[in-house]
Short mmCIF file of C-alpha atoms in Angstrom, two decimals:
data_model
loop_
_atom_site.label_atom_id
_atom_site.label_comp_id
_atom_site.label_asym_id
_atom_site.label_seq_id
_atom_site.Cartn_x
_atom_site.Cartn_y
_atom_site.Cartn_z
CA MET A 1325 100.27 -97.97 -152.11
CA ARG A 1326 103.70 -96.89 -154.49
CA SER A 1327 105.12 -99.49 -152.92
CA LEU A 1328 103.05 -102.59 -154.02
CA GLU A 1329 103.45 -101.16 -157.45
CA LYS A 1330 106.62 -100.76 -157.55
CA LYS A 1331 106.86 -104.61 -156.08
CA VAL A 1332 104.66 -105.73 -158.91
CA ALA A 1333 106.72 -104.01 -162.38
CA MET A 1334 109.60 -105.83 -160.70
CA ASP A 1335 108.59 -109.60 -160.21
CA ASN A 1336 106.92 -108.22 -163.74
CA ALA A 1337 110.41 -107.83 -164.87
CA LYS A 1338 112.01 -110.80 -163.18
CA SER A 1339 109.21 -113.12 -164.45
CA GLY A 1340 110.42 -112.58 -168.14
CA GLY A 1341 108.88 -109.25 -169.04
CA GLU A 1342 105.43 -108.79 -171.15
CA SER A 1343 104.52 -111.96 -172.55
CA LYS A 1344 104.56 -112.80 -176.52
CA GLY A 1345 101.79 -113.15 -178.68
CA ALA A 1346 98.82 -111.29 -179.39
CA LEU A 1347 97.26 -112.29 -176.21
CA GLY A 1348 100.20 -111.49 -173.83
CA VAL A 1349 100.92 -108.31 -175.24
CA GLY A 1350 97.73 -107.46 -175.61
CA LEU A 1351 97.90 -103.65 -177.82
CA ALA A 1352 100.86 -101.90 -178.68
CA HIS A 1353 100.07 -98.63 -176.11
CA SER A 1354 100.02 -101.45 -173.42
CA ARG A 1355 103.95 -101.48 -173.29
CA GLY A 1356 106.28 -100.20 -170.92
CA VAL A 1357 103.26 -99.53 -168.12
CA ASP A 1358 104.27 -99.35 -164.47
CA GLY A 1359 102.35 -101.93 -162.88
CA ALA A 1360 100.79 -103.93 -165.35
CA MET A 1361 100.42 -107.12 -163.91
CA PRO A 1362 99.89 -106.90 -159.88
CA VAL A 1363 101.32 -109.96 -157.55
CA ASP A 1364 99.49 -111.06 -154.02
CA PRO A 1365 102.18 -109.49 -151.61
CA ARG A 1366 102.88 -111.41 -149.79
CA GLU A 1367 105.24 -113.39 -152.84
CA GLY A 1368 108.49 -112.48 -152.37
CA LEU A 1369 108.91 -113.45 -148.82
CA GLU A 1370 110.58 -116.42 -146.39
CA GLY A 1371 108.71 -119.31 -146.54
CA VAL A 1372 107.43 -119.59 -149.93
CA SER A 1373 107.08 -122.71 -151.42
CA SER A 1374 110.04 -123.61 -153.46
CA GLN A 1375 106.75 -124.92 -156.14
CA ARG A 1376 105.42 -121.72 -156.05
CA GLN A 1377 108.67 -119.90 -156.87
CA SER A 1378 109.22 -122.19 -159.63
CA ALA A 1379 106.02 -121.39 -161.43
CA ARG A 1380 106.46 -117.39 -161.05
CA GLU A 1381 109.70 -118.07 -162.73
CA THR A 1382 108.43 -119.91 -165.52
CA THR A 1383 107.76 -118.49 -169.09
CA SER A 1384 104.17 -116.98 -170.33
CA GLU A 1385 103.97 -120.13 -172.67
CA GLY A 1386 104.34 -122.22 -169.19
CA ARG A 1387 102.40 -120.39 -166.73
CA SER A 1388 100.96 -122.99 -164.69
CA ALA A 1389 97.85 -122.11 -163.07
CA GLU A 1390 99.30 -122.02 -160.08
CA TRP A 1391 100.94 -118.96 -160.99
CA VAL A 1392 97.85 -117.52 -162.33
CA LEU A 1393 95.22 -117.72 -159.66
CA THR A 1394 98.23 -116.17 -157.69
CA LYS A 1395 98.61 -113.18 -159.84
CA LEU A 1396 94.24 -113.30 -159.83
CA ALA A 1397 94.85 -112.37 -155.79
CA GLY A 1398 97.32 -109.84 -156.68
CA ILE A 1399 94.83 -108.19 -158.42
CA THR A 1400 92.29 -108.39 -156.30
CA GLU A 1401 94.29 -107.15 -153.46
CA LEU A 1402 95.40 -104.20 -155.54
CA ALA A 1403 91.72 -103.59 -156.98
CA ARG A 1404 90.76 -103.15 -152.93
CA LYS A 1405 93.41 -101.06 -152.78
CA ASP A 1406 93.11 -98.27 -155.34
CA ALA A 1407 89.37 -98.15 -157.23
CA SER A 1408 90.79 -96.47 -159.81
CA TYR A 1409 93.34 -98.28 -161.01
CA ARG A 1410 92.79 -99.67 -164.50
CA PHE A 1411 94.66 -102.70 -165.66
CA MET A 1412 97.19 -104.06 -168.68
CA ASN A 1413 97.56 -106.95 -169.92
CA LEU A 1414 95.00 -109.28 -168.38
CA ALA A 1415 94.63 -111.20 -171.38
CA HIS A 1416 98.39 -113.03 -170.76
CA LEU A 1417 96.93 -114.56 -167.65
CA LEU A 1418 94.39 -116.62 -169.72
CA SER A 1419 98.49 -119.72 -170.11
CA GLU A 1420 97.53 -122.93 -171.76
CA GLU A 1421 98.19 -124.64 -168.40
CA PHE A 1422 95.37 -121.92 -166.91
CA LEU A 1423 93.07 -123.23 -169.85
CA LYS A 1424 93.21 -127.08 -168.78
CA TRP A 1425 92.05 -126.44 -165.06
CA CYS A 1426 88.93 -123.97 -166.70
CA PHE A 1427 88.49 -127.37 -167.82
CA GLU A 1428 88.52 -129.64 -165.35
CA GLU A 1429 86.53 -126.89 -163.32
CA LEU A 1430 83.00 -127.08 -166.35
CA ARG A 1431 80.39 -129.43 -164.93
CA ARG A 1432 80.44 -132.68 -166.83
CA ASN A 1433 77.68 -134.03 -167.75
CA ALA A 1434 76.26 -129.84 -169.14
CA ALA A 1435 74.32 -130.43 -171.85
CA SER A 1436 76.54 -129.74 -175.23
CA GLY A 1437 77.13 -127.39 -177.65
CA ILE A 1438 76.44 -126.28 -181.46
CA ASP A 1439 79.19 -129.07 -182.33
CA GLY A 1440 77.78 -131.75 -180.26
CA VAL A 1441 81.25 -131.61 -178.38
CA THR A 1442 81.05 -133.07 -175.11
CA TRP A 1443 82.74 -132.48 -171.63
CA ARG A 1444 83.76 -136.37 -172.43
CA LYS A 1445 84.84 -136.23 -175.89
CA TYR A 1446 86.85 -133.49 -175.28
CA LYS A 1447 88.43 -135.10 -172.57
CA LYS A 1448 89.66 -137.53 -174.92
CA GLU A 1449 92.31 -135.26 -176.50
CA LEU A 1450 92.36 -132.44 -173.68
CA GLU A 1451 96.33 -132.16 -174.47
CA GLU A 1452 95.54 -131.20 -177.87
CA ASN A 1453 92.75 -129.54 -177.61
CA ILE A 1454 93.86 -127.19 -175.39
CA ALA A 1455 97.54 -126.55 -177.16
CA ASP A 1456 95.07 -125.75 -180.35
CA LEU A 1457 92.82 -123.24 -178.34
CA TRP A 1458 95.91 -121.87 -177.12
CA ARG A 1459 97.58 -121.00 -180.09
CA ARG A 1460 94.59 -119.97 -182.03
CA MET A 1461 93.50 -117.18 -178.89
CA ARG A 1462 97.86 -116.08 -179.77
CA ALA A 1463 97.46 -115.50 -182.99
CA TRP A 1464 93.93 -114.44 -182.39
CA GLN A 1465 92.62 -116.88 -185.08
CA TYR A 1466 90.23 -118.05 -182.25
CA ARG A 1467 86.35 -116.70 -182.74
CA PRO A 1468 83.80 -117.77 -180.37
CA GLN A 1469 81.28 -120.33 -181.94
CA PRO A 1470 77.65 -119.38 -182.40
CA VAL A 1471 75.42 -120.42 -178.59
CA LYS A 1472 73.18 -122.45 -178.50
CA ARG A 1473 69.74 -121.87 -177.94
CA VAL A 1474 66.98 -123.74 -176.70
CA TYR A 1475 64.21 -122.88 -174.04
CA ILE A 1476 63.46 -124.17 -171.05
CA PRO A 1477 59.85 -123.64 -168.44
CA LYS A 1478 59.60 -120.08 -167.30
CA ASP A 1479 56.17 -120.54 -165.72
CA GLU A 1480 52.99 -122.09 -166.51
CA LYS A 1481 52.43 -120.02 -169.33
CA SER A 1482 56.19 -119.27 -171.02
CA LYS A 1483 59.40 -120.51 -171.15
CA ARG A 1484 62.49 -118.64 -170.89
CA PRO A 1485 65.70 -119.10 -173.71
CA LEU A 1486 68.85 -120.43 -172.47
CA GLY A 1487 71.72 -120.47 -174.15
CA ILE A 1488 74.93 -122.55 -174.28
CA PRO A 1489 77.81 -123.04 -175.72
CA ALA A 1490 80.52 -124.73 -177.06
CA VAL A 1491 83.07 -126.56 -174.51
CA GLU A 1492 85.78 -124.82 -175.91
CA ASP A 1493 83.68 -121.49 -175.42
CA LYS A 1494 83.38 -122.14 -172.29
CA ILE A 1495 86.85 -122.96 -171.18
CA VAL A 1496 87.33 -119.44 -172.57
CA GLN A 1497 84.69 -117.61 -170.55
CA MET A 1498 85.46 -119.81 -167.49
CA GLY A 1499 89.33 -118.25 -167.33
CA ILE A 1500 87.78 -114.46 -168.27
CA ALA A 1501 84.99 -114.91 -165.56
CA LYS A 1502 87.88 -115.31 -162.50
CA ILE A 1503 89.57 -112.47 -164.32
CA LEU A 1504 86.84 -109.65 -164.11
CA SER A 1505 85.57 -111.29 -160.91
CA ALA A 1506 88.79 -110.96 -159.25
CA ILE A 1507 88.46 -107.44 -160.64
CA PHE A 1508 85.94 -106.31 -160.11
CA GLU A 1509 84.64 -108.71 -156.68
CA ALA A 1510 85.83 -105.41 -154.81
CA ASP A 1511 84.10 -103.03 -155.71
CA PHE A 1512 80.58 -105.09 -155.66
CA HIS A 1513 78.76 -103.44 -152.67
CA ASP A 1514 76.48 -105.51 -150.41
CA VAL A 1515 73.78 -105.21 -151.67
CA SER A 1516 74.96 -108.46 -154.26
CA TYR A 1517 74.34 -111.89 -153.49
CA GLY A 1518 74.13 -113.71 -157.30
CA TYR A 1519 76.59 -114.99 -158.36
CA ARG A 1520 79.86 -113.97 -155.61
CA PRO A 1521 82.03 -115.46 -153.67
CA GLY A 1522 80.80 -117.14 -149.88
CA ARG A 1523 77.88 -115.56 -151.28
CA GLY A 1524 73.77 -116.80 -152.31
CA CYS A 1525 70.42 -116.54 -152.06
CA HIS A 1526 69.83 -118.02 -149.08
CA GLN A 1527 71.60 -114.90 -147.76
CA GLY A 1528 69.98 -112.89 -149.88
CA ILE A 1529 67.00 -113.83 -147.83
CA ASN A 1530 68.40 -113.42 -144.51
CA ALA A 1531 69.63 -110.52 -145.63
CA LEU A 1532 65.74 -109.29 -146.64
CA ASP A 1533 64.58 -111.28 -143.34
CA LYS A 1534 66.74 -108.82 -140.62
CA GLU A 1535 65.65 -105.86 -143.17
CA ILE A 1536 62.58 -106.17 -142.99
CA MET A 1537 62.93 -107.63 -138.15
CA THR A 1538 65.10 -105.10 -137.71
CA LYS A 1539 64.90 -100.97 -139.71
CA PRO A 1540 61.92 -99.14 -140.48
CA VAL A 1541 60.56 -100.85 -143.38
CA ASN A 1542 56.72 -99.85 -144.26
CA TYR A 1543 57.07 -100.83 -147.90
CA VAL A 1544 58.56 -102.68 -149.90
CA LEU A 1545 59.31 -102.25 -154.12
CA GLU A 1546 59.35 -105.75 -156.20
CA ALA A 1547 60.75 -104.25 -159.18
CA ASP A 1548 61.40 -106.24 -161.94
CA ILE A 1549 63.76 -105.76 -165.15
CA LYS A 1550 61.97 -107.34 -168.51
CA GLY A 1551 64.39 -109.54 -170.95
CA PHE A 1552 67.12 -108.04 -168.73
CA PHE A 1553 69.61 -110.23 -170.82
CA ASP A 1554 68.84 -109.71 -174.22
CA SER A 1555 69.34 -105.63 -173.59
CA VAL A 1556 71.96 -105.24 -172.25
CA GLU A 1557 73.43 -103.07 -173.86
CA HIS A 1558 77.20 -104.30 -175.47
CA ALA A 1559 79.13 -100.67 -176.32
CA LYS A 1560 77.50 -99.53 -173.10
CA LEU A 1561 79.79 -102.57 -171.49
CA MET A 1562 82.27 -102.31 -172.59
CA THR A 1563 82.70 -98.98 -171.74
CA LEU A 1564 81.62 -100.05 -168.26
CA LEU A 1565 84.36 -102.71 -168.17
CA GLU A 1566 87.01 -99.94 -169.76
CA LYS A 1567 86.66 -98.57 -165.62
CA ARG A 1568 88.41 -100.61 -165.12
CA ILE A 1569 90.18 -102.70 -167.63
CA ALA A 1570 92.85 -100.93 -169.64
CA ASP A 1571 94.55 -103.94 -171.64
CA ARG A 1572 92.63 -103.97 -175.49
CA ALA A 1573 93.59 -107.54 -175.87
CA LEU A 1574 90.96 -108.99 -173.30
CA LEU A 1575 88.45 -105.80 -174.13
CA ARG A 1576 88.44 -107.02 -177.26
CA LEU A 1577 87.99 -110.77 -176.75
CA ILE A 1578 85.23 -110.34 -174.75
CA GLY A 1579 83.32 -108.12 -177.51
CA ARG A 1580 83.92 -110.89 -179.92
CA ILE A 1581 82.38 -113.49 -177.26
CA LEU A 1582 79.00 -111.20 -177.03
CA LYS A 1583 78.85 -110.76 -181.13
CA SER A 1584 79.49 -114.62 -181.16
CA GLY A 1585 76.01 -115.00 -182.30
CA ILE A 1586 73.33 -117.39 -181.76
CA MET A 1587 71.99 -121.10 -183.06
CA GLU A 1588 68.40 -121.48 -183.42
CA GLU A 1589 66.66 -125.03 -185.06
CA GLY A 1590 69.17 -124.53 -187.50
CA LYS A 1591 69.23 -120.55 -188.37
CA TYR A 1592 71.70 -118.05 -187.23
CA TRP A 1593 70.67 -114.85 -185.90
CA GLU A 1594 73.34 -111.98 -184.47
CA THR A 1595 73.57 -110.38 -181.43
CA GLU A 1596 73.69 -107.09 -181.25
CA THR A 1597 72.97 -106.39 -177.55
CA GLY A 1598 71.94 -109.56 -175.05
CA THR A 1599 74.95 -111.43 -172.91
CA PRO A 1600 73.30 -115.74 -173.43
CA GLN A 1601 71.12 -116.49 -170.67
CA GLY A 1602 73.30 -119.74 -169.34
CA GLY A 1603 77.14 -118.26 -170.15
CA ILE A 1604 79.42 -118.82 -167.85
CA VAL A 1605 81.19 -115.52 -168.31
CA SER A 1606 77.19 -113.48 -168.32
CA PRO A 1607 76.46 -113.57 -164.70
CA ILE A 1608 79.86 -111.90 -164.04
CA LEU A 1609 78.81 -109.33 -167.13
CA ALA A 1610 75.24 -109.17 -165.38
CA ASN A 1611 76.50 -108.50 -161.97
CA ILE A 1612 79.18 -105.57 -162.95
CA TYR A 1613 76.29 -104.32 -165.73
CA LEU A 1614 73.94 -104.20 -162.44
CA HIS A 1615 76.73 -102.74 -160.33
CA TYR A 1616 76.96 -99.67 -162.27
CA ALA A 1617 73.76 -99.00 -163.59
CA LEU A 1618 72.48 -100.05 -159.97
CA ASP A 1619 73.93 -100.74 -157.31
CA GLU A 1620 76.16 -98.11 -157.11
CA TRP A 1621 73.86 -95.49 -157.87
CA PHE A 1622 70.97 -96.48 -155.53
CA GLU A 1623 74.03 -96.41 -152.31
CA ARG A 1624 75.78 -93.43 -153.41
CA GLU A 1625 72.63 -91.07 -155.01
CA GLN A 1626 69.64 -92.02 -154.15
CA LYS A 1627 69.58 -92.87 -150.93
CA LYS A 1628 70.93 -89.12 -150.06
CA ARG A 1629 68.08 -87.79 -151.77
CA LEU A 1630 65.92 -89.89 -149.44
CA ARG A 1631 64.62 -87.96 -146.56
CA GLY A 1632 63.68 -92.31 -145.00
CA TYR A 1633 64.85 -94.86 -144.27
CA ALA A 1634 66.04 -97.46 -147.75
CA SER A 1635 67.57 -100.30 -149.02
CA LEU A 1636 68.42 -102.43 -151.89
CA ILE A 1637 69.67 -106.47 -151.83
CA ARG A 1638 69.23 -107.96 -155.68
CA TYR A 1639 70.58 -111.66 -156.59
CA ALA A 1640 71.36 -111.00 -160.52
CA ASP A 1641 68.22 -108.85 -162.17
CA ASP A 1642 66.10 -109.67 -159.31
CA PHE A 1643 65.97 -107.35 -156.28
CA VAL A 1644 63.38 -105.46 -153.96
CA ILE A 1645 63.91 -102.28 -152.20
CA CYS A 1646 62.62 -102.24 -148.73
CA VAL A 1647 61.46 -98.57 -148.09
CA LYS A 1648 60.12 -96.30 -144.73
CA TYR A 1649 57.33 -93.85 -146.92
CA ALA A 1650 55.19 -94.50 -149.83
CA GLU A 1651 55.51 -91.75 -151.50
CA GLU A 1652 59.33 -92.25 -151.58
CA ALA A 1653 59.05 -95.05 -153.20
CA LYS A 1654 56.97 -94.43 -155.44
CA GLU A 1655 59.72 -91.50 -156.33
CA ILE A 1656 61.87 -94.36 -156.25
CA GLU A 1657 61.07 -96.52 -158.61
CA ARG A 1658 60.41 -93.08 -161.35
CA ALA A 1659 63.56 -92.44 -160.72
CA LEU A 1660 64.74 -96.02 -161.67
CA GLU A 1661 63.17 -95.99 -165.64
CA GLU A 1662 65.19 -92.87 -165.45
CA ARG A 1663 67.88 -94.25 -164.87
CA PHE A 1664 67.34 -97.81 -166.72
CA GLU A 1665 66.68 -95.76 -170.55
CA GLY A 1666 70.25 -95.06 -169.75
CA TYR A 1667 71.83 -98.81 -169.84
CA GLY A 1668 68.77 -99.75 -172.06
CA LEU A 1669 66.56 -101.45 -169.91
CA ARG A 1670 62.83 -101.49 -168.83
CA LEU A 1671 61.34 -101.69 -165.90
CA SER A 1672 58.15 -104.58 -166.29
CA LYS A 1673 55.11 -102.66 -165.18
CA GLU A 1674 53.13 -106.03 -164.80
CA LYS A 1675 55.60 -107.41 -162.86
CA THR A 1676 56.69 -104.20 -160.98
CA ARG A 1677 54.60 -102.96 -158.04
CA LEU A 1678 54.17 -101.58 -154.43
CA VAL A 1679 53.92 -103.50 -151.56
CA GLU A 1680 52.52 -102.55 -147.54
CA PHE A 1681 54.81 -104.68 -145.66
CA GLY A 1682 56.26 -104.70 -142.41
CA ARG A 1683 55.68 -104.64 -138.81
CA TYR A 1684 52.86 -102.58 -138.60
CA ALA A 1685 52.03 -102.76 -141.63
CA GLU A 1686 48.53 -105.36 -140.95
CA GLU A 1687 47.11 -102.42 -138.13
CA ARG A 1688 47.08 -100.28 -140.47
CA THR A 1689 45.45 -102.44 -143.24
CA ALA A 1690 43.15 -103.74 -140.31
CA ARG A 1691 41.48 -100.04 -140.35
CA ARG A 1692 41.03 -100.27 -144.03
CA GLY A 1693 39.75 -103.46 -143.74
CA GLU A 1694 42.45 -105.49 -145.87
CA ARG A 1695 44.76 -108.24 -145.83
CA PRO A 1696 48.81 -106.46 -146.07
CA GLY A 1697 50.61 -107.34 -148.93
CA THR A 1698 53.02 -110.11 -150.02
CA PHE A 1699 55.26 -110.75 -152.88
CA ASP A 1700 57.74 -113.26 -154.62
CA PHE A 1701 62.00 -112.88 -154.72
CA LEU A 1702 64.32 -115.65 -154.65
CA GLY A 1703 61.32 -119.10 -155.44
CA PHE A 1704 60.00 -117.71 -152.11
CA THR A 1705 56.29 -115.62 -150.73
CA HIS A 1706 57.17 -113.69 -147.80
CA TYR A 1707 53.95 -112.26 -145.93
CA CYS A 1708 53.64 -111.24 -142.23
CA ASP A 1709 53.60 -113.44 -140.02
CA LYS A 1710 53.05 -113.75 -135.99
CA THR A 1711 55.70 -115.37 -133.54
CA ARG A 1712 54.40 -117.73 -131.14
CA ARG A 1713 53.80 -115.66 -128.69
CA GLY A 1714 52.18 -112.97 -131.23
CA GLY A 1715 54.80 -110.43 -132.34
CA PHE A 1716 55.70 -110.04 -135.21
CA LYS A 1717 57.80 -112.30 -137.84
CA VAL A 1718 58.78 -111.64 -141.96
CA GLY A 1719 56.78 -115.43 -143.23
CA HIS A 1720 58.96 -117.52 -146.00
CA LYS A 1721 57.25 -120.23 -147.91
CA THR A 1722 57.44 -122.06 -151.80
CA SER A 1723 56.19 -119.76 -154.02
CA LYS A 1724 52.89 -121.50 -155.91
CA LYS A 1725 54.66 -120.29 -159.27
CA LYS A 1726 57.57 -122.56 -158.27
CA PHE A 1727 55.10 -124.97 -156.18
CA ARG A 1728 53.85 -126.20 -159.35
CA ARG A 1729 56.06 -125.74 -161.51
CA GLY A 1730 58.45 -128.11 -159.44
CA VAL A 1731 55.50 -130.79 -158.94
CA LYS A 1732 54.52 -130.35 -162.40
CA ALA A 1733 58.41 -131.20 -163.23
CA MET A 1734 58.99 -134.55 -160.76
CA ASN A 1735 55.83 -136.07 -162.26
CA GLU A 1736 56.91 -136.37 -165.65
CA TRP A 1737 60.54 -136.99 -164.44
CA LEU A 1738 58.35 -140.04 -162.72
CA LYS A 1739 55.81 -140.51 -165.93
CA LYS A 1740 59.53 -141.57 -168.26
CA GLY A 1741 62.04 -142.59 -166.58
CA ARG A 1742 60.25 -145.37 -164.75
CA ASN A 1743 60.83 -147.32 -167.79
CA VAL A 1744 64.61 -146.60 -168.85
CA MET A 1745 66.04 -147.08 -166.10
CA PRO A 1746 66.16 -150.41 -162.56
CA LEU A 1747 64.05 -149.32 -159.90
CA LYS A 1748 66.60 -148.95 -158.07
CA ASP A 1749 68.41 -146.24 -160.01
CA LEU A 1750 64.57 -145.07 -160.17
CA TRP A 1751 64.22 -144.92 -155.88
CA GLU A 1752 68.38 -142.98 -156.33
CA ARG A 1753 67.38 -140.44 -158.35
CA LEU A 1754 64.65 -139.49 -157.08
CA ALA A 1755 66.25 -139.31 -153.10
CA TRP A 1756 68.77 -137.20 -154.83
CA LYS A 1757 66.20 -135.08 -156.14
CA LEU A 1758 64.34 -134.84 -152.74
CA ASN A 1759 67.65 -133.76 -151.21
CA GLY A 1760 67.68 -131.55 -153.65
CA HIS A 1761 65.20 -129.22 -153.15
CA TYR A 1762 64.96 -129.33 -148.96
CA GLN A 1763 68.82 -127.65 -150.21
CA TYR A 1764 67.03 -124.96 -151.11
CA TYR A 1765 63.90 -124.53 -150.17
CA GLY A 1766 64.32 -125.92 -146.84
CA ILE A 1767 64.68 -122.19 -144.58
CA SER A 1768 63.42 -121.51 -140.79
CA GLY A 1769 59.04 -121.23 -141.21
CA ASN A 1770 58.29 -123.41 -144.92
CA SER A 1771 59.11 -126.66 -142.97
CA GLN A 1772 54.79 -127.01 -144.45
CA GLY A 1773 55.55 -126.15 -147.77
CA ILE A 1774 58.58 -128.54 -148.13
CA ARG A 1775 56.77 -131.32 -146.11
CA ARG A 1776 53.49 -130.53 -149.11
CA TYR A 1777 56.09 -131.94 -151.46
CA ARG A 1778 57.04 -135.13 -150.55
CA ASP A 1779 53.82 -136.60 -149.52
CA ILE A 1780 52.50 -135.08 -153.33
CA VAL A 1781 55.43 -136.11 -154.62
CA VAL A 1782 55.09 -139.87 -152.50
CA ARG A 1783 52.00 -140.42 -154.71
CA GLN A 1784 53.14 -140.04 -158.36
CA ALA A 1785 56.11 -142.11 -157.07
CA TYR A 1786 52.86 -144.76 -156.28
CA LYS A 1787 50.75 -143.62 -159.41
CA TRP A 1788 53.47 -144.23 -161.83
CA LEU A 1789 55.68 -147.61 -160.29
CA ASN A 1790 52.25 -148.45 -160.45
CA ARG A 1791 52.04 -148.85 -163.96
CA ARG A 1792 55.30 -150.19 -165.18
CA SER A 1793 53.15 -152.55 -167.06
CA GLN A 1794 50.08 -153.75 -168.20
CA ARG A 1795 49.03 -154.42 -164.37
CA LYS A 1796 49.63 -153.04 -161.53
CA SER A 1797 53.12 -154.23 -159.36
CA TRP A 1798 51.67 -152.31 -156.03
CA ASN A 1799 49.17 -151.73 -153.80
CA TRP A 1800 49.49 -149.22 -150.49
CA GLU A 1801 50.40 -151.42 -148.56
CA SER A 1802 53.40 -153.16 -150.26
CA PHE A 1803 54.82 -149.86 -151.34
CA SER A 1804 54.62 -147.92 -147.78
CA ARG A 1805 56.87 -151.58 -146.91
CA TYR A 1806 58.80 -150.65 -149.69
CA MET A 1807 59.28 -147.34 -148.63
CA GLU A 1808 60.11 -148.27 -145.16
CA ARG A 1809 63.43 -150.99 -146.41
CA TYR A 1810 63.77 -148.00 -148.86
CA PRO A 1811 63.08 -144.79 -147.15
CA LEU A 1812 63.16 -141.39 -149.70
CA PRO A 1813 64.67 -138.82 -147.45
CA LYS A 1814 62.92 -136.51 -144.73
CA PRO A 1815 61.13 -132.43 -145.02
CA ARG A 1816 64.50 -130.94 -143.43
CA ILE A 1817 65.32 -127.28 -142.49
CA CYS A 1818 68.49 -126.67 -144.38
CA HIS A 1819 68.92 -122.53 -143.31
CA ASN A 1820 68.02 -121.58 -140.66
CA LEU A 1821 67.87 -117.53 -140.72
CA TYR A 1822 68.64 -117.45 -137.03
CA THR A 1823 72.59 -118.36 -137.66
CA LEU A 1824 72.74 -117.77 -141.57
CA SER A 1825 75.36 -114.92 -141.73
CA PRO A 1826 74.23 -112.34 -144.62
CA THR A 1827 77.73 -113.14 -146.31
CA ARG A 1828 78.25 -116.53 -145.96
CA GLY A 1829 77.15 -119.38 -146.69
CA GLY A 1830 74.72 -121.85 -143.87
#
């Protein structure tokens, strides 16, 4: 461990010591700390390319994105080796070249923030814009703009608030998210699947399937955190970040982002709590918050107190807990409520419930004249099913809520788009949307759900294409011939749960 820290200090000195400017040196107390800038321990060995060597020898003003990414790899290495290490001098990683690289990582067609500047507009004068942004960051004149709040449908009765930062702020958030991920990814538990490298919702569903199929699970606690993204306490979050970060400059920058405020219908609202859902840095901040509030507590403390088996599976703020005994599931729920109080969070009473589920649930509930329960997680309804030979398996199908929302959204899109784009373009976009649906909902056991969705969409397309003018354009026979000539993608299973790795894409 000491040899790695010595290598870090030597590399830091060789590259010119600490960088200049407010973002480079942080506050005065952080100067001269050993191990301020960890590096990949493989650096310096024979065979290192001349390009990387020259990148390491540049000044802080000219440090390339590749240099920064190599540093981030070194940070991850050191974070993995020493769970108590606190990193300093991180803010100077937000170099001009790295910010430019972060810009290229942004979505091209994303909505603009309150300033109305799109990605393409910002791109036209990229060099000048990035140079100005970096200059203001160095002089501490950079202040994030308020986040534009919009609402998207959550279900049939409610909407979900979504925050849209300005392009300039997205760039900064992207850089900070990369730094935070490099540090905290080493700390995160395997129970977390949301917004992490090599992990996703399908790996989470696969893990849930394996837990119930192979472990002594008799109950599932379906939990929901009420308004999580609006409830995160800033002071508590900053305290958690300080467990791994000692760079006051980076912490101060994160604090400014959290308190940038919200602009809604021309009115400005201060943000004393919460992280805007939709911000690039919000997912990693949410993972850090729930890592300490939930994952770490459950894995290190709660499981030791239980007599039976229990496991947690979390994707962002959605999670389920599989347990063996009902009484212990109720104890966990009570303990969760108490634990969350210390973090400003609350369980939703309406959406948190205990479901009898598992290999023997059908037998037990049959004695009472009942049927096994079902629960929703990550857009799927999970239920007790049978194999072809009559054995137990976990069934997965598109949840009714998500199915209805998807059908409704497609109907609205076809209605609005039928007269604003040529038929060829509309048909290509429709095929793209169907493929997107299969990519998410096409999992083992859900072939009927995606097939039904396609059938409904085809009927919707027939309906609205016949209303492009006053006169009916198609009959079913001619429409069928058109579909034969230009076929829409057929339903397909994209994710086989029986071969999908719990930590890798499939």
